[in-house]
XYZ file of C-alpha atoms in Angstrom:
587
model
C 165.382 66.468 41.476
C 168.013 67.632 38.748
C 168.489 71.808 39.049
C 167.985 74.163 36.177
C 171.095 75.491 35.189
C 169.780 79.153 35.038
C 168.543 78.390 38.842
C 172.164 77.912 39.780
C 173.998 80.570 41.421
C 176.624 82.392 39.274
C 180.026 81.692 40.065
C 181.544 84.461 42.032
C 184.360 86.412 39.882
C 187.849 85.650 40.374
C 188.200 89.308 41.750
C 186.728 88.689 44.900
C 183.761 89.757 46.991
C 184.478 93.692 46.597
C 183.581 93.132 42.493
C 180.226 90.658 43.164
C 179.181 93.605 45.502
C 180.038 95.858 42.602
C 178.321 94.013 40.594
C 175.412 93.835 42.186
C 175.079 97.579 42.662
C 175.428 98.021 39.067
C 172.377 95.459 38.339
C 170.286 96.395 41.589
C 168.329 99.503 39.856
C 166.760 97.059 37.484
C 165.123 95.098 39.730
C 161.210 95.764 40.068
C 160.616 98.003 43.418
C 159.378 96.794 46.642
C 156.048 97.048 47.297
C 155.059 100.520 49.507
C 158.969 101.691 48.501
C 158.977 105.111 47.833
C 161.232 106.062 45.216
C 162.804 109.388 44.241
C 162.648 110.970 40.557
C 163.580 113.394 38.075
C 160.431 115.465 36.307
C 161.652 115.050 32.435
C 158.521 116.311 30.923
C 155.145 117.639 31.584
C 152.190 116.471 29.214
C 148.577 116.525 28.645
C 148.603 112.931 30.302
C 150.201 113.930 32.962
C 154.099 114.289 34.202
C 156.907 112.219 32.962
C 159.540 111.042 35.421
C 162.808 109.226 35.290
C 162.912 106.744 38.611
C 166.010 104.159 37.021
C 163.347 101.795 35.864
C 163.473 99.933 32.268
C 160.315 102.230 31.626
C 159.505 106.325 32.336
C 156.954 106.872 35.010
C 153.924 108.939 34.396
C 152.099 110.769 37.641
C 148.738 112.594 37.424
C 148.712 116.256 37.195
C 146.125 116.480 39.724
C 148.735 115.295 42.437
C 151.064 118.012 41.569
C 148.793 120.856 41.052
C 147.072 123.395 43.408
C 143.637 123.904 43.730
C 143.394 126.241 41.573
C 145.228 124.453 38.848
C 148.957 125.637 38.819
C 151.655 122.742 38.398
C 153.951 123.282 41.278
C 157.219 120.941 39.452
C 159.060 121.843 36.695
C 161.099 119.469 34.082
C 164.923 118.851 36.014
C 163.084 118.839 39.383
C 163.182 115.907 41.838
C 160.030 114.043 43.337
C 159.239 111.689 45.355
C 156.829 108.900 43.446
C 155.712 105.410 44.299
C 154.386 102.295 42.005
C 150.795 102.293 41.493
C 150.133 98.895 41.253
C 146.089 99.820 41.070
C 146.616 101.543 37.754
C 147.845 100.504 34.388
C 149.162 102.886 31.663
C 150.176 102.384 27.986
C 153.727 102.916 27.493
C 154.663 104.405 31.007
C 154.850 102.700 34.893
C 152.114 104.145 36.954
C 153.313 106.253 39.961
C 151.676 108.065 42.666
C 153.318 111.035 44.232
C 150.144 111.116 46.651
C 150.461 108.159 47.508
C 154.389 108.432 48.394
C 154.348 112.244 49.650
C 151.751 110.400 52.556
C 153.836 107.253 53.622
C 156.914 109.578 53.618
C 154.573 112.094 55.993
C 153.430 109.218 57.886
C 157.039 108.308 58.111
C 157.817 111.736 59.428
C 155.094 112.065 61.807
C 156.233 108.875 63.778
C 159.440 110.304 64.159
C 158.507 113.327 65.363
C 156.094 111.986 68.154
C 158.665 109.642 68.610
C 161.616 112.386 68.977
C 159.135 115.197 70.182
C 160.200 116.720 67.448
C 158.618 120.133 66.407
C 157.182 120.330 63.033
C 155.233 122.934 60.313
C 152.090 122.720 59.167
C 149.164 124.679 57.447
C 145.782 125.345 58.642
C 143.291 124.127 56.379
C 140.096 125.791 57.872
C 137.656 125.038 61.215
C 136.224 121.970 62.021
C 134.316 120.850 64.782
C 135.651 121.456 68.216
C 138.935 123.073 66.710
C 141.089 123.656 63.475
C 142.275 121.171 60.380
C 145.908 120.981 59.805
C 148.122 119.783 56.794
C 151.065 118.207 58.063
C 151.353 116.355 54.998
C 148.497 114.139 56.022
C 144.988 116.278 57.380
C 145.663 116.526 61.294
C 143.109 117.580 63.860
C 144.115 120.686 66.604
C 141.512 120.743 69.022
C 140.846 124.482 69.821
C 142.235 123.791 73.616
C 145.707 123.474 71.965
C 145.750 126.066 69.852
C 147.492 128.876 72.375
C 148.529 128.973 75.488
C 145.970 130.804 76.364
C 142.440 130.424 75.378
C 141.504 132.241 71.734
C 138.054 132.790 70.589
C 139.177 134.073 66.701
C 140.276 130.222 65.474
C 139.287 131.759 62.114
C 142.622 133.965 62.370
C 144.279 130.971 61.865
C 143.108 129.803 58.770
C 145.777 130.086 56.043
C 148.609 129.963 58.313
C 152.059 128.279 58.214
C 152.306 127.282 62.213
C 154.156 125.332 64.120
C 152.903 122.104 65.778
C 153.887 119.187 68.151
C 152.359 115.607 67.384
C 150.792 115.093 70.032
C 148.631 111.418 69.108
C 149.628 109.688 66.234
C 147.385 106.299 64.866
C 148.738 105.527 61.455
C 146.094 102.425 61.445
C 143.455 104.451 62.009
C 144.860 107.204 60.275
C 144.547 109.664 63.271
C 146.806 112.455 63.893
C 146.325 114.958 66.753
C 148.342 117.983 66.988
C 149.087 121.146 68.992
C 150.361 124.559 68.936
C 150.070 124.757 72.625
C 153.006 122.246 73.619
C 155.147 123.390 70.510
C 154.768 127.143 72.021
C 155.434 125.977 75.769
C 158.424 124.102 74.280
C 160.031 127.350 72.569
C 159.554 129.261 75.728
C 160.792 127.067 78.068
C 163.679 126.587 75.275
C 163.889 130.714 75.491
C 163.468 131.497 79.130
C 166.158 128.898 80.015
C 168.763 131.190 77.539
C 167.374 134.077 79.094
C 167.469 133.299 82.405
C 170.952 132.075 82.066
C 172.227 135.443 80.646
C 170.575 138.449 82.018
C 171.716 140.520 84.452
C 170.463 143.573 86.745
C 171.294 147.096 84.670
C 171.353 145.192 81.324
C 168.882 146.763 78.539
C 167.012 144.457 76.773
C 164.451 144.551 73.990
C 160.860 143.356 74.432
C 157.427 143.599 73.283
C 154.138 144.654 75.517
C 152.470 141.791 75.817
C 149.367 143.110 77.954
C 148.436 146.937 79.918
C 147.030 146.912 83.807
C 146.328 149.578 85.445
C 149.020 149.192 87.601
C 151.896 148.537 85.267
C 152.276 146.754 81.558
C 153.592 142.886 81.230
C 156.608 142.910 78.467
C 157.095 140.031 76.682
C 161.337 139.610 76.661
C 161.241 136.609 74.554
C 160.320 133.563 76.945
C 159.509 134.961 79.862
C 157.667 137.886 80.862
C 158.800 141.559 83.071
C 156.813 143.959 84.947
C 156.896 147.228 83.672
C 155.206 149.200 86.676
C 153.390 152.934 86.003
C 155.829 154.375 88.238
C 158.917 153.518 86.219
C 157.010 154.586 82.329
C 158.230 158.360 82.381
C 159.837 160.626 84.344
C 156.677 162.446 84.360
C 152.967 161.842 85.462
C 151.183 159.224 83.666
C 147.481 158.676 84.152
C 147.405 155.056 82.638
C 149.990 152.858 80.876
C 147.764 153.231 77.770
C 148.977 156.596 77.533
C 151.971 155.934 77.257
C 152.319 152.301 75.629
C 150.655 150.024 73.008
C 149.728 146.684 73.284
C 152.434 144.646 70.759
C 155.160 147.609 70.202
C 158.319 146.996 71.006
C 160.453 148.938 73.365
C 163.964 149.102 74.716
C 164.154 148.434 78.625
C 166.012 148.296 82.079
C 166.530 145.659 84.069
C 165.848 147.104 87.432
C 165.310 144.111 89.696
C 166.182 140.089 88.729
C 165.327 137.101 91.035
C 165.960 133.920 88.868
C 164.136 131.644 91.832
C 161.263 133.042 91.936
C 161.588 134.256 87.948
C 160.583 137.688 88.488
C 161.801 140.373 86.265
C 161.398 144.013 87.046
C 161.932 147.012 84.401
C 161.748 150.779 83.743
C 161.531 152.615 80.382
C 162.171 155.603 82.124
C 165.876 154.733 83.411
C 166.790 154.611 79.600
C 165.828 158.317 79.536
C 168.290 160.814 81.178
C 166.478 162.110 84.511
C 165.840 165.490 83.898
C 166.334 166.427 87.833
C 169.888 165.727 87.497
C 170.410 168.811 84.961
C 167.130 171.026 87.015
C 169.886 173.950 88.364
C 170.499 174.578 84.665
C 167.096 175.426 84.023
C 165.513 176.857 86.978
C 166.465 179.156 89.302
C 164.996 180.975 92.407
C 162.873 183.754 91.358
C 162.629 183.060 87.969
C 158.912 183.043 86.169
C 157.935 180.025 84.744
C 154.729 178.604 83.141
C 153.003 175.251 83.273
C 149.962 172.896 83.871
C 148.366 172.032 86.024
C 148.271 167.853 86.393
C 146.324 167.953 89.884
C 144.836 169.975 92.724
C 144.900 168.638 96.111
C 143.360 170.215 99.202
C 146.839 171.334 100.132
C 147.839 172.805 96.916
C 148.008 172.151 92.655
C 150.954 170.549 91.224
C 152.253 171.868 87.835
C 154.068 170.404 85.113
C 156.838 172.207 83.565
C 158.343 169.757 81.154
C 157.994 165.959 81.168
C 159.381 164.731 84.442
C 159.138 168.143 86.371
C 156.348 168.647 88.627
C 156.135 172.329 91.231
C 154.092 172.654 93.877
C 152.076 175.616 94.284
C 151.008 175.449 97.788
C 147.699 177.011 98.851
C 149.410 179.690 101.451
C 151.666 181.039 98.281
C 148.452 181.111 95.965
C 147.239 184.858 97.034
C 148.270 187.375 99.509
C 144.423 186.935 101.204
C 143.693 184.220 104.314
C 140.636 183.760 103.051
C 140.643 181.260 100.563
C 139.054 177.760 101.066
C 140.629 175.474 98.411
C 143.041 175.819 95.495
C 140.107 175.056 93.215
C 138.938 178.314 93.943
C 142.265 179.562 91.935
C 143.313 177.067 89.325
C 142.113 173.797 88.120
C 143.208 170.758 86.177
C 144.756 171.436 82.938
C 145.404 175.217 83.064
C 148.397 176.828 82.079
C 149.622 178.739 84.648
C 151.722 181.684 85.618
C 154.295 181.320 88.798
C 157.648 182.224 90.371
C 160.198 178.973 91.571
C 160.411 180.121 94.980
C 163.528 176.991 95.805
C 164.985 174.265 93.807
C 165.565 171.052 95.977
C 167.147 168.321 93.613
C 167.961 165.987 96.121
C 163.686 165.443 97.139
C 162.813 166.479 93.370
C 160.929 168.992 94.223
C 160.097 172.756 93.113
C 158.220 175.228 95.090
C 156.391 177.930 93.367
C 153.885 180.344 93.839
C 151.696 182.796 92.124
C 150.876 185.261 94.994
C 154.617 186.728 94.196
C 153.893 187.698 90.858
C 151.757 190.565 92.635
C 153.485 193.219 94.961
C 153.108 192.393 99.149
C 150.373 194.294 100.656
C 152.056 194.222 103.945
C 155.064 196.067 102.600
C 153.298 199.592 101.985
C 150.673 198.862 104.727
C 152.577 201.892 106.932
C 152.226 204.428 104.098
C 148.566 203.602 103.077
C 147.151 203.369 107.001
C 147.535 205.458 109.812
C 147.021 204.626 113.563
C 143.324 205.839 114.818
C 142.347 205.658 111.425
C 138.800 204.413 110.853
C 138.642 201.355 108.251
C 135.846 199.134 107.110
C 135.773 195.555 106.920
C 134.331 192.136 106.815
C 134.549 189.627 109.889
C 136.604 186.530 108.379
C 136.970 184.482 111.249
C 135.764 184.330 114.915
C 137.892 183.084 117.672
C 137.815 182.537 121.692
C 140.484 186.078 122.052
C 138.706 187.988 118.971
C 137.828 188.229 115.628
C 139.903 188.826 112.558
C 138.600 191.295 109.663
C 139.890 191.857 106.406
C 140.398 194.915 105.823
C 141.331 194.920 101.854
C 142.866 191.804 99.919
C 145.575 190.281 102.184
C 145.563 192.546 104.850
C 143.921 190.990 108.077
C 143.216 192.783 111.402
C 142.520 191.785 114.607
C 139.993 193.133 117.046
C 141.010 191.572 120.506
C 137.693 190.406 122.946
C 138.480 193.799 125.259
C 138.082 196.075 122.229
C 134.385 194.665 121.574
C 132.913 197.288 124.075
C 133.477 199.463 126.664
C 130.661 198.534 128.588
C 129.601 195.014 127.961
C 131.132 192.044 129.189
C 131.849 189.891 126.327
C 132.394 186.341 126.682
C 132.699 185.617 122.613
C 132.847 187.274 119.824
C 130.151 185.824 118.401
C 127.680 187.390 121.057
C 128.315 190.802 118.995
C 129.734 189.929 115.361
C 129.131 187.447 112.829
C 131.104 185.902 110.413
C 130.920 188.078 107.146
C 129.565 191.059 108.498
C 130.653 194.265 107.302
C 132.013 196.463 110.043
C 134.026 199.398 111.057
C 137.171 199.494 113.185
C 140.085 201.835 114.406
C 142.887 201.086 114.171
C 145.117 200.859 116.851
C 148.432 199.602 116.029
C 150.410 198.761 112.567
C 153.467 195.706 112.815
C 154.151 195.146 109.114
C 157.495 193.167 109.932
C 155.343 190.635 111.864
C 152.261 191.089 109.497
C 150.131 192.394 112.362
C 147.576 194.983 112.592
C 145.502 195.593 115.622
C 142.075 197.238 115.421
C 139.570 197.986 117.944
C 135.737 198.400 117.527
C 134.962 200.029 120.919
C 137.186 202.975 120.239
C 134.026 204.121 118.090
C 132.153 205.373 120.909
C 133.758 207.649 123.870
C 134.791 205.397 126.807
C 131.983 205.395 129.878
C 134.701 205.465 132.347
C 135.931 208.575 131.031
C 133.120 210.504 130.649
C 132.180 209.738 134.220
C 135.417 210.390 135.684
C 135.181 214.284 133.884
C 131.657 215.115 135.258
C 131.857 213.610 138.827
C 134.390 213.978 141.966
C 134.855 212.446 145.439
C 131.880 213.808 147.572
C 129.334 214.025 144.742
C 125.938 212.253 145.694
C 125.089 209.842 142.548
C 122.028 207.496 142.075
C 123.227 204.038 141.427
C 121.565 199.869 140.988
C 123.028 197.373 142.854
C 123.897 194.687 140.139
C 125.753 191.842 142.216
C 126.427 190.939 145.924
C 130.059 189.514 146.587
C 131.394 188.161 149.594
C 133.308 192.191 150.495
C 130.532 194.206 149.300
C 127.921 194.700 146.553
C 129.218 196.308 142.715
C 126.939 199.309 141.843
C 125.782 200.129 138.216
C 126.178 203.616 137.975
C 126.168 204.552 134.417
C 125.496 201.665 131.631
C 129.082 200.139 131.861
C 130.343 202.086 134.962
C 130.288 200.176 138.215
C 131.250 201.046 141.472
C 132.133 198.918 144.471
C 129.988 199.489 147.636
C 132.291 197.876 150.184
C 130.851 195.877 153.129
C 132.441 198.380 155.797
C 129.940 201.519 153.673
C 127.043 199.404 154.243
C 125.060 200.431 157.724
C 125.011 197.671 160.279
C 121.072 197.211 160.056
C 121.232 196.488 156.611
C 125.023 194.591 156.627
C 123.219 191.015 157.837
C 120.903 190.739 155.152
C 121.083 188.928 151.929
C 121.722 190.510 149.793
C 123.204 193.668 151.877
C 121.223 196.026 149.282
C 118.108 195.553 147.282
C 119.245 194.365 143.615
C 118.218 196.470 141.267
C 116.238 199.446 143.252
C 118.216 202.915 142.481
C 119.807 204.036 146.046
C 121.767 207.368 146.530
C 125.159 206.891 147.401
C 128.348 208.929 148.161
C 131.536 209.380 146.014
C 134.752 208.424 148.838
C 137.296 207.066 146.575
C 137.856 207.510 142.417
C 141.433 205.973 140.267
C 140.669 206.626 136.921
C 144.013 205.034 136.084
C 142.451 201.441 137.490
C 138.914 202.405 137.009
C 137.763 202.397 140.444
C 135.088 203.882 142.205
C 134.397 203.768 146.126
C 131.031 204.357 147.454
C 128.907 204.603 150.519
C 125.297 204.356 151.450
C 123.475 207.452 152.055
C 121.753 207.022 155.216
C 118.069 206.275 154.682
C 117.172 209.236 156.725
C 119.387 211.552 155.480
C 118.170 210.359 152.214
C 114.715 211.006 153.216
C 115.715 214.100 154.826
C 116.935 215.382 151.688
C 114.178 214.177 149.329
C 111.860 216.371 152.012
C 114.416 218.410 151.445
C 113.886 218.681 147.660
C 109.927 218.369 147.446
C 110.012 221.542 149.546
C 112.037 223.163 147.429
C 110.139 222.826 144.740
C 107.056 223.206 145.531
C 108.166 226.484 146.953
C 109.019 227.018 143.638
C 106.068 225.811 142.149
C 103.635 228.584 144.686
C 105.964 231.345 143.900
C 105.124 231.132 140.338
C 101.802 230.621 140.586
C 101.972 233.896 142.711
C 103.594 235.950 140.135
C 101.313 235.008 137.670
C 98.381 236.227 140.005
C 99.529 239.589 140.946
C 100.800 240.313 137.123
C 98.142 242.494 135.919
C 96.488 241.632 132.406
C 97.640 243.847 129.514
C 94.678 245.465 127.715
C 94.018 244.453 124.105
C 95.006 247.590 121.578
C 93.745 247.491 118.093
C 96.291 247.264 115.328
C 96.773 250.263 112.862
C 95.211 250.159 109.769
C 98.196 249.415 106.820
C 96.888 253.112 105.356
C 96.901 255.072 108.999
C 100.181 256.646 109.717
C 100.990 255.239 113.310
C 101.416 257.743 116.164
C 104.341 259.222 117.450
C 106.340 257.685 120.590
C 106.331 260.106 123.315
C 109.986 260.397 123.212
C 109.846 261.526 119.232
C 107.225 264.253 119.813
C 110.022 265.745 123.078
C 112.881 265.217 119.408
């Protein structure tokens, strides 16, 4: 079979293989493009039929306006500008080569999209609105983000997203199918890892470092340092009290912090926003001083006492025993509460334990230090009972001033075993007063001293020898105590007791009145001795005594007989002159 000549190959030019290459790179851009080749061109013009581009072919190019417009009709090239076109084989046009810049924009996406599942690549894309089960993406071709991969944590608001310019990971690719699967998720967990890796590698305990809160606990706020996250706990917001982190901080504003604590094993970062701050307790001598005034408020009341605030970081305590000069208070909400401003003296500075005591009782004189001039011993005051205890009970007397009445200056003639058997708590009563210790904050009273002392009256009217009538109130083993006068006893000893009556049990009828002898008084001990009377001397005497008296009784009733009746003499008339005594007339 005899060759065309045209079908022959051209005879290679005497200059060698570097000028056929030449050549052929000269000649190449005729030739008609591969099929599926994209091609890139220059926008010459832009016309009613659509725009004109240059792509090296024998003929201009014409793409439809529609594939470089917007939706809302704006041509986004401009004549000079380069784009990247395809042969349209499935459409004919007079005069120009059909191209498609659809149709090459998506094989060059397609292109892109294998490489970056291939490469786990990271790539940009635009959400196009919601679908079912998640969003629509434009990563040059329409991808699907299920809503699972949209965050790394789970988001209800997908509509937030629409409009967006995000970042995406392919994460299933099926050009056949024309299936493309994205997330946000992995692309996000990629960056941080990418970030906390830097981070890790470069931060250091003390360092500051810039971060944004990412969420608020009520224990503390999580701050988002760009990969990884720190605890900012309450404790370490402010130098002063904070209720709640909220008060303080802001979900998604960005603050300055300090590294206070790093362990890269376990990835744990702690801060403080407060350590940026300069602590106000270092400079606290230069602004407080004992005995100064100060006002604050008041942040909290305990049972012990109300803390005040007196500038951001700088909590006193007022405790409850330097809140008034009484004893009498109950609770420190009695005096201030919660978010009054308050009056007090510092009282001492302690830097070292941060801590300031105050009080508000000082801002008032010390009743105890002109007690002496305003009471006088054996003074009678009135009072109420504040407190009953096993030795006595304490009255208050006037506001801080507290006095005790000791159990043995109850009464003078009962035995009292409490308090309570003859005051109550809150009663109003009267005391004397028996002894004044301002230095020691004592004052002694005495309620007995009201009423003259029993002993003493009896030791004034009665002397050894005298015969008194007495009760026997109580048998012991040496003799038997005899009530003589209500809170005077006297002791009957065994050895006064006659023989006859010695054996019996008791020695002497309890509670019968018996006469008995005065042998032994000490007024200095309050003693009194006493014997029996003997019964027949006793009855001796009460014969003794009946005869008497009824001797007494017949003499009178004799006197009365023999006294002769005086006769009855008619008064004067108020006109009648009366007579003359016989001793005028003799005048």
């Amino acid at each position: 079979m005899t060759s065309n000549q045209d079908d022959r190959p051209a005879e290679i030019p005497a200059g060698g293989e570097e000028s056929y290459e030449q050549l052929l790179d000269d000649y190449s851009h005729l030739a008609p493009p591969a099929e599926g080749e994209v091609l890139m061109g220059h926008v010459l013009q832009i016309t009613p039929q659509g725009v004109i581009v240059d792509v090296g072919l024998k003929q201009e190019g014409c793409v439809p306006l529609e594939q470089v417009s917007t939706p809302d009709g704006q041509i986004v090239v401009q004549p000079g500008d380069t784009i990247e076109v395809m042969v349209d084989r499935r459409r004919e046009m007079e005069g120009y080569i059909a191209l498609s810049h659809e149709r090459a924009s998506r094989i060059r996406a397609w292109d892109t999209l294998e490489k970056a599942f291939r490469e786990s690549l990271m790539m940009s894309g635009r959400v196009l609105g919601r679908v079912k089960g998640g969003l629509s993406v434009d990563v040059g071709v329409v991808a699907f983000m299920p809503s699972t991969q949209v965050d790394v944590r789970p988001m209800h608001n997908l509509d937030a997203f629409i409009g967006q310019d995000i970042v995406v990971k392919v994460v299933k690719l099926n050009r056949r199918r024309n299936n493309v699967v994205v997330s946000r998720k992995a692309a996000m967990e990629d960056e941080l890892t990418v970030r906390k890796t830097s981070l890790l590698d470069h931060i250091h305990e003390g360092d500051l470092i810039t971060g944004v809160v990412k969420n608020l606990t009520d224990y503390g706020a999580f701050v988002d340092l760009g990969g990884i996250d720190g605890l900012l706990h309450v404790s370490d917001m402010s130098h002063g009290r904070v209720a709640h982190p909220s008060s303080v901080l802001q979900v998604g504003q960005e603050i300055t912090v300090k590294v206070l604590k790093f362990d890269n094993e376990k990835e744990r970062i702690s801060l403080g926003l407060k350590q940026v701050q300069p602590d106000p307790w270092e400079t606290i001598h230069d602004r407080y001083a004992d005995g100064m005034k100060v006002v604050g408020r008041v942040v909290s009341v305990t049972d012990y006492g109300s803390f005040v605030e007196l500038e951001p970081g700088v909590e006193g305590l007022i405790h409850i025993s330097e809140m008034t000069w009484s004893r009498r208070m109950k609770h420190p909400s009695k005096v201030v509460r919660v978010g009054d401003n308050v009056e007090s003296v510092v009282l001492e500075v302690k830097p070292k334990e941060r801590r300031i005591s105050l009080g508000i009782k000082q801002l008032e004189p010390d009743p105890w230090t002109t007690v002496d001039t305003r009471y006088a011993i054996g003074s009678v005051v009135e009072g109420r009972v504040r407190k009953l205890s096993d030795f006595g009970a304490f009255i208050e007397i006037e506001e801080g001033i507290d006095g005790l009445v000791h159990i043995s200056d109850l009464s003078w003639t009962k035995r009292v075993q409490h308090p309570s058997e003859l005051l109550k708590k809150g009663q109003v009563v009267q005391a004397v007063i028996l002894n004044i210790d301002s230095g020691n904050r004592r004052l002694s009273l005495g309620i007995k001293q009201l009423q003259p002392d029993a002993w003493e009256t009896f030791f004034q009217s009665h002397v050894v020898g005298d015969i008194v009538k007495g009760k026997p109130s109580r048998a012991v083993n040496f003799g038997v105590f005899v009530e003589l006068a209500p809170g005077v006893e006297g002791l009957c000893h065994n050895t006064e007791i006659p023989p006859e009556l010695r054996e019996q049990n008791p020695p002497l009828p309890l509670n019968e009145e018996l006469s008995f002898k005065i042998i032994k008084m000490n007024e200095a001990e309050k003693r009194i001795g006493l014997t029996v009377v003997s019964l027949e001397a006793e009855k001796e005497r009460q014969r003794l005594e009946d005869y008497q008296r009824q001797a007494a009784e017949a003499t009178h009733q004799i006197e009365e007989a023999l006294t002769p009746a005086e006769p009855e003499v008619e008064a004067p008339a108020e006109s009648e002159t009366p007579p003359k005594s016989e001793g005028a007339s003799q005048e």
